Structure formats: C-alpha cells, structure tokens
Amino acid sequence: MEPYASMSKEELLEERKKVKAVYKEYQNSELHLDMSRGKPSTAQLDLSMGMMDVLSSDADLRCEDGTDCRNYGVLDGIHEAKVLLGDMIECNPDNIIIYGNSSLNVMYDTISRSMTHGVMGSTPWCKLDKVKFLCPVPGYDRHFAITEHFGIEMINIPMHSTGPDMDMVEQLVSSDASIKGIWCTPKYSNPTGITYSDETVRRFARLKPAAPDFRIYWDNAYGVHHLYDMDQDNLIEILAECKRAGNPDMVYKFASTSKISFPGSGVACIATSLNNLEDIKKQLKVQTIGHDKVNELRHVRFFQDIHGIYEHMMKHADIMRPKFELILNRLDEEITGLEIGKWYTPKGGYFICFEALEGCAKKIVSRCKKAGVQMTPAGAPFPYGKDPHDSVIRIAPSYPSMEDLRMAVEVFIVCVKLVSIDKLLEEME
Amino acid sequence: MEPYASMSKEELLEERKKVKAVYKEYQNSELHLDMSRGKPSTAQLDLSMGMMDVLSSDADLRCEDGTDCRNYGVLDGIHEAKVLLGDMIECNPDNIIIYGNSSLNVMYDTISRSMTHGVMGSTPWCKLDKVKFLCPVPGYDRHFAITEHFGIEMINIPMHSTGPDMDMVEQLVSSDASIKGIWCTPKYSNPTGITYSDETVRRFARLKPAAPDFRIYWDNAYGVHHLYDMDQDNLIEILAECKRAGNPDMVYKFASTSKISFPGSGVACIATSLNNLEDIKKQLKVQTIGHDKVNELRHVRFFQDIHGIYEHMMKHADIMRPKFELILNRLDEEITGLEIGKWYTPKGGYFICFEALEGCAKKIVSRCKKAGVQMTPAGAPFPYGKDPHDSVIRIAPSYPSMEDLRMAVEVFIVCVKLVSIDKLLEEME
C-alpha cells in the first residue's frame, strides 16, 4: 500500500473517486450506529444479572458486624465493601470511603468541597483569584467539564506513551501555587489506552507542589478492565508510592464498579490518606447519613471477593476483546500503509484513540455522522472542547454489537480516507 | 394531681424522695434504650422486604420507554419513578428530578451549588459578605448543620401550632436581601409534629423577598407518614400555591422514600419550577451521568402506584401508632397534672416534642443517659445546638420495641419529675 502523501494529484483523485463511491453506498444504507460513549453492551450487562438474586426477601441483610444494611447509618460504607473495593484498587480498607453509584459524583464533590472549604485547612478556592488544573490531553471530557464548571483554568499537558509529560508537570506544579490539581486516568487511559509507566508514577509521587493543597486526582476507572488474562499492563499503586516518597496526602484515588456490575447502579469509592479522609468526613457527615448499604451488600454477596471480580472481568474481556481486535485489525489493514493516522493498541479499558492528520478530526466525525455513524465529538477529549491540532478521535467499541461494529468501522475507515485525501489535495493547490 | 409549682417545700422534698427511689431502681437495672433518632424499627423495615424480589435475574430491567435501567443515562430519573413520587408529593412529574438515596444530600447539594454558582444567575453566595437563613425552631438538626457548615448565619424563628411565626418571617424576608432561605418541615414537623396551617402556607407563597435568590427549602419528609387512616393533617401543596401567588420559582421541595422503603436505600427527589430545574440540571449534568435507575425501577415495581404507597404507609402506621399512643398516654397520666411539661399530640411523623420547664432539658437528657436511656441531645433541634430556653426535648419513639419503649418512657417521666422538682426547690432558696 502506498502512503497517500506519496501519491500524485492524479492518483489521489482516482483514489478519491473509488472511496467516495463506497462512502455514497454507506450513506444510502441508512445506518444508525454509535461508537460515541464508553457504555457496556447489553451482553456485558447480562453478566451481572445474578446480582438481582443474591438479596432476596428471605435474605439476612445484616453485614458482618451485625449492622442492618436496610437502616440509616454507617457514613463511610460497610466494612466488607471496603475490603472488596480495597482489593480491587490495591488499598487498605481503612483508607477507603464507599460512596453512591458514581465516582464522577465523588470527583465533583471533591472539587466542590475544595471550592467552599479548601483542602485540609487551606483557603477555600472560591476565595482565590485564580485556580488552575493540569489536564493531560487527550483526556476524559467529564473531568474537564467539572473543572470548567467551577471556573478553574485548565492547562493542557501532552500525553506520551508513558503518561503525561512529566518534565512539564514537575516544572509547573513546583513553580505555580495556583495549580491545585491534575486529572489522571492512569491505567488503560481514557482515551489513549496507555498505562502510566513506573517512572511516571514515581515522578508523580515525588512532586514538590508549590501549593500545599495540590492533589493528584487519580481516576482509576479501568483498573481491572483488562482485555487479556496474561498480557496486562501493571500500574504502580499511587497511595503507597506517595507514602514512600514522603507525600502521603498528595493523592485522591477514585474508582467504581460502574463498568463491572451495572453502570448506573454500581458502588463508587475514594481512597486516600487518613488525614484527607478526616477532612472529607467533616463534610460528608453534613451531606448525608450514609450511602446505599443494601447495594454495597449486594455487590459483596455477588462478587464475594477479588477473585470473583477478576473472573467476572474476564467474562467482560471475552466480549470486549473481539471488538477491540476487529477495529484494530481493520485499521491496521486499511490505514497503516496509507500513513493517514496513528493509534495505540491498548490492553484494556474502553477506547481506541485515533490520531488523524492535523485538521481532519472534525471533518471525519462529521462525515461519519452523515453516513449514520455517531462518534464522540472531535475536541471532546480536550479542555473547552478544543483540540489544538484537530486530530484526535475517540473510538468507543463497547456498545455496538459485533455486527454493527463491523459496519461502523468500515464507515469510519472510508471517512478517514476521504477527509485525508481532501486535505492532501488541498495542500497541493 | 397537684401541680408541683403549688406544692410546699416539704411536699416537694417528700415527692423528691419517692421519685429518686424509683430513679435509683432504674439506674440499677442497667438499661440500654435509645429514643434519640428517627430510625424505623426492624418490624418496619421488614414491611419492604418484598422489594428484594421484584427484580430478579430473569426480570426485564427496561423501563416503560424501553431504556435499559442497568446502563448509563437518564440524568433526571425514569419517568415512572417521577410519576410515583409525583403522586406522593402532589406534583407534576415534569417538575421532578429523581436523585440517589438521600434527600439530605439533595439539600446539601442545593446549598453547595448556590454557594459556588448562585441561584438562576444570582451572585454565588461565596462571593457575598453575609448570607443568612431563617430557621424555625425547634427544627431538624441536620438542616441547621448544612447551613452552619457553609458559614451561613442562622436566625431563629419561633414555631407556633400553625407553623413558623409568619409576621416575623414576612418582615425579615422582605427587608433583608442577605436572607436567602428558610428551612421548613411543613408536615408532621420535626420535631414539633405540627402541620403548617392553610394560612401559613398561603402567607409563605405570598412572601415578597428582598433577595431574588431567596428560596423556601420545603422538606416534605413526612408527607405520607400518617398515624391514622382518617384523622390526618392536610397540607396545602406549596408549588401550586406559589404559582397561583405569582411566585413560581420561590420554592424547592424535597422528599424521599427513606422512611417508606429502606432508609439507606430509598429514592430521593426535588420538585420545583421548570426555571429552577433548568438551573439545577446545568450543574447536575456535570456532577453525574445519572442516579441509580435500577433502584428507581425496584421502587416502582414494588409500590406500583400511590395507592400501593398509601397501603404500605398504613402498615407503618399500625406499628408506629401504639408507640406514639403509649408515650402520649403515659405523659398525659404522669405529667399533665403536675404542670411540668407541654407537648403536642401529632397525627403523623416521627417525633413527640416535649417542652420541659425552662432550664431543664439538658439536665433531663443527662439524667436519662445515666439511667441508660439515650435521648436526642438537648439543644440539637436548634441552630448551633443552642436552645435559648433549654426546654425542648425531642422524643423519637420509632426504633425501640414496645417493650423497650414501655421502660424508656417511665425512665423519661421520672427524670422529668426529678429535674423539675430540683428546679422548683432551687427557686425556693
């Protein structure tokens, strides 16, 4: 296959004609396909239906210490849920608070609390002239939406195959006291799919922030979301590493069972130092009497232990793996040789991150839409929705069926080709 | 029975000796009884165990419009849950957002949002020098904890048998733009048990606030928590009344199923005008992808409709009624004639509010504790925990068994007698 950039204008025009014809065909097929959000498929949801039976009307809904899970109380979660989620995120149960169904909500509340009450005695951020966050890009749009909502200035940090550009992170964090945090999805990252290298995590743990209320917002959303049993990424556990580095209070770690059991009905948590927990609980006890302990118990009874979660995740992997492989194979077969796009081959998570030629992402997404395939809006993985190179497209293969996906990826490929040819032709003018 | 205040010193000393002997006996019985919190009893929780069976592994977890409740989405709750809770709180489903398990959490978030983002475009409260709330007293300690947490100045408003002192409310609200809200539990009020009169609600709806971002925080926590089938209080629906009065945006109404199904695992909601809803959703969509729809569906399938909730509440009433009657009867038999306390006889809710002689509440609670009976701390139903007359004691009869309650009320009565005698004797010095 010859790279498009090496082709003559005539060859490109010839290729365009062929590709356009295929595109037209798809356009006429009235497709309605969606690769836009990281939603589990129905088959994945079905894996957790057994959870509906573990607590029946004749079940004992008391937890191990005798607490009746049906009644008020237990602000920070039942112990066995802390053990289960602790094993999942490699943390001591004592460092955990169990929340409701959404880790996003926990992150929002964490920022909101810092705005109104500061962090461990610091000035509330709403009283400061300027608050900034570092945002490794591309990243998770809902993270950036939170900081934008609170008027926090976001600074882009380039992502490499090892994680965020740590030279830049270190320089900024140590020199600017208005920088209060950094958003991270360190494992099977959203959307790049990479996992932070050992060196990256160690450098994170050794940061010397100018702001004492600087925290790393470590969203371990895909910690156990592997595609393979053996070929897995490993991520250094950040709480322990921060402790070793003498920075025990520098990180908030977030996780949930959203893409393990049911996305709307899982259990979320925060893990952090005892000092931070004390700070958080001062607020939490005012905010609520406690979260849904029956649902915590339901998760514990269904998964039993971390082995149960692991086995369950391998069933998810069996459904996800062919989808990832389908997309990656087709991209490899159709795009690699043409040199009109790059991507990373992830070993887990929910996304493939396609990097198109500069200035092409919006047009590709728009082309896809016109042919009935919904992609994540171009720009979404960047603060303020602005991709400086207009090149990143997040592909979310989880929700469509294999059959739909087979069609969707072909449409996507044709759109990439078409928009890339147009760009190259334009450059020849 | 002769009022204590009419007795001579000798008679009082004689009475004290008798009462003290009984108290000593209780002290030696090593009791561990709790009338401190409004928690449902185990028998009440058992009423909802059927809810554990309505969604089994072979159930269809799609709601009426076809949405799979197991997956992400539906920010403001599934339609059938809005209909059910709408019927429960007498509001249009379109005016409702369904939340997670805690209406307290919704109230907290409402205040927190107003602090950081204001109300429908107003200046965020955190940017103001002074923010004040009106607090009808005695009231709900957890309301006051929220406003205290955010540094909002709280102003006591006396409660009458018709509701808060509306002359005072009208005067303050219309003259002071730093007053941004008032906490209300309008029906079977916590802790007084009274229901706001028609006139009170109408005057609320006709307030002319100096602050455009003034809101009534209407916590309808006990809206369907009657003790009797026929002899019920009626409360005018505030949203409709505000609309009629030309103040459609002036009220946030909160409710939940916490004391209907399971306290930790119910469904909460807010009902308010479409303008307010739009304002709230701007924030909510940043805070979460959605709440627990499976639990919403579980509630809908279990209760079916408002008749189902009503029948269910009558089962609660059958458990609660004897407890209330026991306490009220014993107070009447033992205290009325002595003129050392007053209380209201509520037709629903969770509390009996005992008003002791001035300066006696703390001592009575402390005496109870020493005899093994835990009461709500004196002062708790007041902002900053300060009861200006030290006279109010909240009695929560729901949690203990009838047997325990029979003992607990006797201890309470003896403590009231003992402390009252001591006060009267002191005054004779």
Short mmCIF file of N, CA and C in Angstrom, two decimals, chain B residues 44 188-189 191-193 222 225-228 316-332 343-353 395-399 402 405 409:
data_model
loop_
_atom_site.label_atom_id
_atom_site.label_comp_id
_atom_site.label_asym_id
_atom_site.label_seq_id
_atom_site.Cartn_x
_atom_site.Cartn_y
_atom_site.Cartn_z
N GLN B 44 -40.64 -2.38 60.91
CA GLN B 44 -40.97 -1.51 59.78
C GLN B 44 -40.14 -1.84 58.55
N TYR B 188 -46.24 17.24 59.81
CA TYR B 188 -45.79 16.41 60.93
C TYR B 188 -44.35 16.80 61.27
N SER B 189 -44.18 18.07 61.49
CA SER B 189 -42.88 18.72 61.59
C SER B 189 -41.91 18.05 62.55
N PRO B 191 -39.16 18.79 65.13
CA PRO B 191 -39.71 17.73 65.97
C PRO B 191 -41.10 18.02 66.52
N THR B 192 -41.72 19.16 66.18
CA THR B 192 -42.94 19.53 66.94
C THR B 192 -44.16 18.69 66.58
N GLY B 193 -44.14 18.07 65.37
CA GLY B 193 -45.27 17.22 64.99
C GLY B 193 -46.43 17.99 64.38
N TYR B 222 -42.20 14.03 55.88
CA TYR B 222 -43.21 13.14 56.49
C TYR B 222 -44.57 13.30 55.82
N HIS B 225 -46.60 10.12 56.10
CA HIS B 225 -46.28 9.35 57.30
C HIS B 225 -47.34 9.59 58.38
N HIS B 226 -48.56 9.19 58.04
CA HIS B 226 -49.69 9.36 58.94
C HIS B 226 -49.71 8.28 60.02
N LEU B 227 -50.39 8.59 61.11
CA LEU B 227 -50.63 7.56 62.13
C LEU B 227 -52.02 6.95 61.98
N TYR B 228 -52.91 7.65 61.26
CA TYR B 228 -54.31 7.19 61.17
C TYR B 228 -54.77 7.23 59.72
N HIS B 316 -47.03 0.80 58.17
CA HIS B 316 -46.12 1.53 59.07
C HIS B 316 -46.91 2.12 60.24
N ALA B 317 -48.07 2.70 59.90
CA ALA B 317 -48.88 3.35 60.94
C ALA B 317 -49.28 2.36 62.02
N ASP B 318 -49.60 1.13 61.59
CA ASP B 318 -50.01 0.12 62.57
C ASP B 318 -48.89 -0.18 63.58
N ILE B 319 -47.67 -0.01 63.14
CA ILE B 319 -46.52 -0.24 64.03
C ILE B 319 -46.22 1.01 64.86
N MET B 320 -46.34 2.17 64.23
CA MET B 320 -45.98 3.43 64.91
C MET B 320 -47.04 3.89 65.91
N ARG B 321 -48.30 3.71 65.55
CA ARG B 321 -49.40 4.27 66.33
C ARG B 321 -49.34 3.85 67.81
N PRO B 322 -49.22 2.54 68.08
CA PRO B 322 -49.17 2.16 69.50
C PRO B 322 -48.01 2.78 70.26
N LYS B 323 -46.92 3.01 69.56
CA LYS B 323 -45.75 3.61 70.22
C LYS B 323 -46.03 5.07 70.59
N PHE B 324 -46.60 5.79 69.64
CA PHE B 324 -46.97 7.17 69.94
C PHE B 324 -48.00 7.22 71.07
N GLU B 325 -49.00 6.34 70.96
CA GLU B 325 -50.07 6.38 71.96
C GLU B 325 -49.55 6.02 73.35
N LEU B 326 -48.66 5.07 73.39
CA LEU B 326 -48.05 4.69 74.67
C LEU B 326 -47.39 5.90 75.33
N ILE B 327 -46.54 6.56 74.58
CA ILE B 327 -45.80 7.71 75.13
C ILE B 327 -46.77 8.82 75.53
N LEU B 328 -47.67 9.14 74.61
CA LEU B 328 -48.59 10.25 74.85
C LEU B 328 -49.49 9.97 76.05
N ASN B 329 -49.96 8.74 76.16
CA ASN B 329 -50.81 8.37 77.30
C ASN B 329 -50.05 8.47 78.62
N ARG B 330 -48.86 7.94 78.63
CA ARG B 330 -48.09 7.96 79.88
C ARG B 330 -47.72 9.39 80.28
N LEU B 331 -47.36 10.22 79.26
CA LEU B 331 -47.07 11.63 79.57
C LEU B 331 -48.32 12.28 80.16
N ASP B 332 -49.45 11.98 79.54
CA ASP B 332 -50.70 12.59 79.99
C ASP B 332 -51.02 12.16 81.43
N TRP B 343 -46.61 19.33 75.45
CA TRP B 343 -46.28 18.66 74.19
C TRP B 343 -47.50 18.72 73.29
N TYR B 344 -47.24 18.48 72.02
CA TYR B 344 -48.30 18.46 71.04
C TYR B 344 -48.58 17.00 70.68
N THR B 345 -49.84 16.69 70.38
CA THR B 345 -50.20 15.32 70.01
C THR B 345 -50.25 15.21 68.49
N PRO B 346 -49.17 14.69 67.89
CA PRO B 346 -49.10 14.70 66.43
C PRO B 346 -49.92 13.57 65.80
N LYS B 347 -50.33 13.80 64.56
CA LYS B 347 -51.08 12.77 63.82
C LYS B 347 -50.21 12.04 62.81
N GLY B 348 -48.92 12.26 62.91
CA GLY B 348 -48.01 11.57 62.00
C GLY B 348 -46.59 11.97 62.29
N GLY B 349 -45.68 11.56 61.42
CA GLY B 349 -44.28 11.92 61.57
C GLY B 349 -43.55 10.96 62.48
N TYR B 350 -42.45 11.43 63.03
CA TYR B 350 -41.57 10.54 63.79
C TYR B 350 -41.28 11.01 65.21
N PHE B 351 -41.86 12.16 65.60
CA PHE B 351 -41.41 12.72 66.87
C PHE B 351 -42.53 13.25 67.75
N ILE B 352 -42.24 13.22 69.03
CA ILE B 352 -43.03 13.96 70.00
C ILE B 352 -42.06 14.98 70.61
N CYS B 353 -42.52 16.21 70.69
CA CYS B 353 -41.65 17.28 71.16
C CYS B 353 -42.08 17.67 72.57
N ILE B 395 -38.46 13.50 71.41
CA ILE B 395 -38.65 12.08 71.72
C ILE B 395 -38.89 11.33 70.41
N ALA B 396 -38.08 10.30 70.16
CA ALA B 396 -38.20 9.52 68.92
C ALA B 396 -38.62 8.10 69.28
N PRO B 397 -39.91 7.80 69.16
CA PRO B 397 -40.39 6.51 69.64
C PRO B 397 -40.29 5.36 68.65
N SER B 398 -39.80 5.62 67.43
CA SER B 398 -39.93 4.61 66.37
C SER B 398 -39.04 3.39 66.56
N TYR B 399 -37.80 3.59 66.94
CA TYR B 399 -36.84 2.49 66.87
C TYR B 399 -36.99 1.41 67.94
N MET B 402 -41.87 -2.12 71.55
CA MET B 402 -42.88 -1.67 72.51
C MET B 402 -42.42 -1.93 73.94
N LEU B 405 -39.78 0.50 74.86
CA LEU B 405 -40.36 1.83 74.94
C LEU B 405 -41.12 2.02 76.25
N VAL B 409 -40.03 5.18 78.51
CA VAL B 409 -40.88 6.33 78.83
C VAL B 409 -41.00 6.52 80.35
#
